[in-house]
Amino acid sequence: TVLALSFAGYAAFKLKGSKGVSYAAFFGGLANSEAAVSSLCRVADPTLVVMLANAAMLVRNLFIVAALASRSSPAALSPALLALGASVALAYVAYRIAARREQPESGWVAGVDMRPISFGLAVKSTALFGLTLFFSAFAALSLGDAGVLAASVLGGLVSSATVIFSVVNLASSGYVAWSAAATAILLSTAAAVANKILYAWPSLSGEGRLKLVVQQLVFLAPLLVAAALQLWAAA
């Protein structure tokens, strides 16, 4: 996925400049937001790339949860649906504000070391994927329900969609409570939003980093509040 998105970002950059990379960030975020950010931060404003990739990921997760809830337990998953919907709405508002302030492409495209494919990035991403999946499985097997929640955070660092399918399957089979499944969905999505800060951090400095953090905290707020309420209710 990283190699494909790296090449897609290169092609979009050559054809449409920064605007093309924005399209690649959003549609890449639908497939794998981590890979999209890793591949595209080097060719466009990292703050914009993260915003679009996370927005796409939130939309995708909302539709996945809505589809699964309709066939399982809509009431139990409603906190996750409401929080995801709120985050999607905030992402849309953030995009509209950013679009009004869009500046001519210059700083991020000038002097960029554009390569069609980054094999080093692909190797690092694959290694991170394997390690995260290993520790996620270990936490779930060792700690039970608490392990599922811990694993959802770790798994969200790699693929929140995979976590969603996994916890809904566990809840449907009776291995975890539906409330725990809803909390796991919220935590994994929150982790998937927050981890983009780490991916984009090296490409930014000063005000850019502050803007990135504030933007993602806005996206995170509904997810974290809903997760906290779920945990409090279960205590």
Short mmCIF file of C-alpha atoms in Angstrom, two decimals:
data_model
loop_
_atom_site.label_atom_id
_atom_site.label_comp_id
_atom_site.label_asym_id
_atom_site.label_seq_id
_atom_site.Cartn_x
_atom_site.Cartn_y
_atom_site.Cartn_z
CA THR A 1 0.00 0.00 0.00
CA VAL A 2 2.81 2.39 0.87
CA LEU A 3 4.53 1.79 -2.47
CA ALA A 4 1.27 2.27 -4.38
CA LEU A 5 0.41 5.49 -2.55
CA SER A 6 3.97 6.76 -2.91
CA PHE A 7 3.72 6.34 -6.68
CA ALA A 8 0.19 7.78 -6.73
CA GLY A 9 1.41 10.85 -4.87
CA TYR A 10 4.27 11.28 -7.33
CA ALA A 11 1.91 11.00 -10.32
CA ALA A 12 -0.65 13.36 -8.79
CA PHE A 13 2.08 15.88 -7.99
CA LYS A 14 3.37 15.81 -11.56
CA LEU A 15 -0.11 16.14 -13.08
CA LYS A 16 -1.85 18.58 -10.74
CA GLY A 17 0.75 19.91 -8.32
CA SER A 18 -0.29 20.33 -4.69
CA LYS A 19 -3.99 20.05 -5.54
CA GLY A 20 -3.37 16.60 -7.04
CA VAL A 21 -1.59 15.52 -3.87
CA SER A 22 -4.61 16.66 -1.87
CA TYR A 23 -6.81 14.30 -3.88
CA ALA A 24 -4.29 11.53 -3.31
CA ALA A 25 -4.28 12.26 0.45
CA PHE A 26 -8.07 11.98 0.73
CA PHE A 27 -8.58 8.91 -1.43
CA GLY A 28 -5.43 7.33 -0.04
CA GLY A 29 -6.86 7.93 3.43
CA LEU A 30 -9.87 5.82 2.51
CA ALA A 31 -7.55 2.88 1.87
CA ASN A 32 -4.80 3.41 4.45
CA SER A 33 -4.47 6.80 6.11
CA GLU A 34 -1.11 5.98 7.72
CA ALA A 35 0.42 5.02 4.38
CA ALA A 36 -1.10 8.10 2.73
CA VAL A 37 0.43 10.47 5.28
CA SER A 38 3.80 8.70 5.25
CA SER A 39 3.96 8.84 1.46
CA LEU A 40 2.61 12.33 0.82
CA CYS A 41 3.93 14.57 3.61
CA ARG A 42 7.12 15.06 1.64
CA VAL A 43 5.33 16.60 -1.38
CA ALA A 44 2.64 18.81 0.19
CA ASP A 45 1.81 20.73 3.36
CA PRO A 46 1.84 17.99 6.05
CA THR A 47 -0.96 19.71 7.97
CA LEU A 48 -3.25 19.58 4.94
CA VAL A 49 -2.24 16.00 4.12
CA VAL A 50 -2.99 14.85 7.68
CA MET A 51 -6.32 16.68 7.75
CA LEU A 52 -7.51 15.12 4.47
CA ALA A 53 -6.23 11.63 5.25
CA ASN A 54 -7.81 11.65 8.71
CA ALA A 55 -11.06 13.07 7.35
CA ALA A 56 -11.23 10.22 4.84
CA MET A 57 -10.42 7.67 7.54
CA LEU A 58 -13.18 9.04 9.79
CA VAL A 59 -15.72 8.88 6.96
CA ARG A 60 -14.67 5.32 6.16
CA ASN A 61 -14.92 4.19 9.78
CA LEU A 62 -18.33 5.84 10.15
CA PHE A 63 -19.69 3.90 7.19
CA ILE A 64 -18.11 0.64 8.39
CA VAL A 65 -19.62 0.98 11.87
CA ALA A 66 -23.00 2.00 10.43
CA ALA A 67 -23.03 -1.04 8.15
CA LEU A 68 -22.00 -3.42 10.94
CA ALA A 69 -24.39 -1.88 13.47
CA SER A 70 -27.38 -2.42 11.20
CA ARG A 71 -26.68 -6.17 11.29
CA SER A 72 -25.65 -6.50 14.94
CA SER A 73 -26.44 -4.12 17.80
CA PRO A 74 -27.34 -0.58 16.67
CA ALA A 75 -28.12 0.64 20.19
CA ALA A 76 -24.83 -0.57 21.68
CA LEU A 77 -22.78 0.94 18.85
CA SER A 78 -24.68 4.24 18.81
CA PRO A 79 -22.07 6.05 20.98
CA ALA A 80 -19.41 5.19 18.40
CA LEU A 81 -21.68 6.27 15.54
CA LEU A 82 -22.50 9.61 17.16
CA ALA A 83 -18.87 10.38 18.03
CA LEU A 84 -17.65 9.44 14.55
CA GLY A 85 -20.37 11.56 13.00
CA ALA A 86 -19.33 14.54 15.13
CA SER A 87 -15.67 14.09 14.17
CA VAL A 88 -16.60 13.90 10.48
CA ALA A 89 -18.58 17.13 10.80
CA LEU A 90 -15.62 18.85 12.49
CA ALA A 91 -13.29 17.57 9.78
CA TYR A 92 -15.55 19.05 7.12
CA VAL A 93 -15.59 22.42 8.88
CA ALA A 94 -11.79 22.33 9.17
CA TYR A 95 -11.48 21.57 5.47
CA ARG A 96 -13.78 24.45 4.49
CA ILE A 97 -11.74 26.85 6.63
CA ALA A 98 -8.47 25.57 5.15
CA ALA A 99 -9.85 25.84 1.60
CA ARG A 100 -10.62 29.53 2.11
CA ARG A 101 -7.08 30.16 3.31
CA GLU A 102 -5.42 28.09 0.59
CA GLN A 103 -2.21 29.67 -0.58
CA PRO A 104 -0.43 29.34 -3.93
CA GLU A 105 1.79 26.31 -4.01
CA SER A 106 5.37 27.23 -3.37
CA GLY A 107 7.11 26.31 -0.15
CA TRP A 108 6.23 22.64 -0.03
CA VAL A 109 6.89 21.91 -3.71
CA ALA A 110 10.06 23.92 -4.15
CA GLY A 111 13.15 21.82 -3.74
CA VAL A 112 11.21 18.65 -2.92
CA ASP A 113 13.12 15.43 -3.42
CA MET A 114 10.45 13.70 -5.46
CA ARG A 115 10.96 10.01 -6.08
CA PRO A 116 8.23 7.85 -7.64
CA ILE A 117 8.62 5.10 -5.01
CA SER A 118 10.14 5.09 -1.54
CA PHE A 119 11.26 1.56 -0.68
CA GLY A 120 12.77 2.65 2.64
CA LEU A 121 9.43 4.05 3.75
CA ALA A 122 7.69 0.83 2.70
CA VAL A 123 10.12 -1.31 4.73
CA LYS A 124 9.69 0.85 7.85
CA SER A 125 5.90 0.82 7.54
CA THR A 126 5.81 -2.95 7.08
CA ALA A 127 8.00 -3.48 10.15
CA LEU A 128 5.77 -1.20 12.23
CA PHE A 129 2.68 -3.04 11.00
CA GLY A 130 4.09 -6.43 12.04
CA LEU A 131 5.24 -5.27 15.47
CA THR A 132 1.96 -3.56 16.27
CA LEU A 133 -0.12 -6.56 15.28
CA PHE A 134 2.06 -8.85 17.41
CA PHE A 135 1.73 -6.72 20.56
CA SER A 136 -1.99 -6.20 19.93
CA ALA A 137 -2.62 -9.94 19.82
CA PHE A 138 -0.47 -10.50 22.91
CA ALA A 139 -2.39 -7.86 24.89
CA ALA A 140 -5.76 -9.27 23.92
CA LEU A 141 -4.81 -12.84 24.85
CA SER A 142 -3.13 -11.89 28.13
CA LEU A 143 -5.51 -9.32 29.59
CA GLY A 144 -9.01 -10.27 28.45
CA ASP A 145 -11.46 -7.36 28.07
CA ALA A 146 -8.86 -4.87 29.25
CA GLY A 147 -6.51 -6.41 26.71
CA VAL A 148 -9.06 -5.87 23.95
CA LEU A 149 -9.15 -2.16 24.78
CA ALA A 150 -5.36 -1.97 24.96
CA ALA A 151 -5.09 -3.89 21.71
CA SER A 152 -7.58 -1.54 20.08
CA VAL A 153 -5.28 1.39 20.78
CA LEU A 154 -2.24 -0.46 19.45
CA GLY A 155 -4.16 -1.81 16.49
CA GLY A 156 -5.50 1.65 15.70
CA LEU A 157 -1.93 2.80 15.15
CA VAL A 158 -1.82 0.47 12.14
CA SER A 159 -5.37 -0.14 10.94
CA SER A 160 -8.44 1.09 12.79
CA ALA A 161 -10.69 -0.58 10.21
CA THR A 162 -9.19 -3.97 11.07
CA VAL A 163 -9.83 -3.30 14.77
CA ILE A 164 -13.47 -2.39 14.07
CA PHE A 165 -14.15 -5.60 12.18
CA SER A 166 -12.32 -7.64 14.83
CA VAL A 167 -14.10 -6.26 17.90
CA VAL A 168 -17.54 -6.42 16.29
CA ASN A 169 -16.84 -10.04 15.41
CA LEU A 170 -15.74 -10.74 19.01
CA ALA A 171 -18.86 -9.06 20.39
CA SER A 172 -21.12 -10.94 17.97
CA SER A 173 -19.54 -14.19 19.16
CA GLY A 174 -20.03 -13.29 22.82
CA TYR A 175 -16.35 -12.95 23.70
CA VAL A 176 -16.60 -9.28 24.67
CA ALA A 177 -19.48 -7.02 25.70
CA TRP A 178 -20.97 -4.71 23.09
CA SER A 179 -20.11 -1.73 25.29
CA ALA A 180 -16.46 -2.82 25.22
CA ALA A 181 -16.65 -3.18 21.45
CA ALA A 182 -18.00 0.37 21.11
CA THR A 183 -15.23 1.69 23.36
CA ALA A 184 -12.62 -0.22 21.37
CA ILE A 185 -13.91 1.35 18.15
CA LEU A 186 -13.60 4.82 19.67
CA LEU A 187 -10.11 4.19 21.06
CA SER A 188 -8.76 2.65 17.86
CA THR A 189 -10.08 5.53 15.76
CA ALA A 190 -8.64 8.05 18.22
CA ALA A 191 -5.26 6.32 17.99
CA ALA A 192 -5.50 6.40 14.20
CA VAL A 193 -6.15 10.15 14.29
CA ALA A 194 -3.38 10.90 16.80
CA ASN A 195 -0.64 8.84 15.17
CA LYS A 196 -0.58 11.13 12.11
CA ILE A 197 0.95 13.80 14.34
CA LEU A 198 4.04 11.60 14.70
CA TYR A 199 4.21 10.96 10.96
CA ALA A 200 4.02 14.66 10.06
CA TRP A 201 6.00 16.06 13.00
CA PRO A 202 9.50 15.86 11.39
CA SER A 203 8.27 17.81 8.35
CA LEU A 204 7.01 20.74 10.44
CA SER A 205 8.35 23.21 12.97
CA GLY A 206 7.09 25.89 15.31
CA GLU A 207 3.70 27.24 14.30
CA GLY A 208 3.12 24.39 11.86
CA ARG A 209 3.42 21.81 14.64
CA LEU A 210 1.09 23.77 16.90
CA LYS A 211 -1.49 24.05 14.12
CA LEU A 212 -1.25 20.32 13.46
CA VAL A 213 -1.75 19.39 17.12
CA VAL A 214 -4.69 21.76 17.64
CA GLN A 215 -6.38 20.54 14.47
CA GLN A 216 -6.12 16.90 15.46
CA LEU A 217 -7.27 17.61 19.03
CA VAL A 218 -10.46 19.04 17.53
CA PHE A 219 -10.98 15.81 15.58
CA LEU A 220 -10.18 13.76 18.68
CA ALA A 221 -12.48 15.54 21.12
CA PRO A 222 -15.76 13.70 20.30
CA LEU A 223 -14.00 10.33 20.21
CA LEU A 224 -12.21 10.78 23.54
CA VAL A 225 -15.25 12.21 25.31
CA ALA A 226 -17.43 9.33 24.12
CA ALA A 227 -14.77 6.76 25.10
CA ALA A 228 -14.44 8.31 28.57
CA LEU A 229 -18.21 8.19 29.06
CA GLN A 230 -18.26 4.54 27.98
CA LEU A 231 -15.49 3.64 30.41
CA TRP A 232 -17.18 5.57 33.23
CA ALA A 233 -20.49 3.81 32.59
CA ALA A 234 -18.77 0.41 32.64
CA ALA A 235 -16.92 1.11 35.89
#
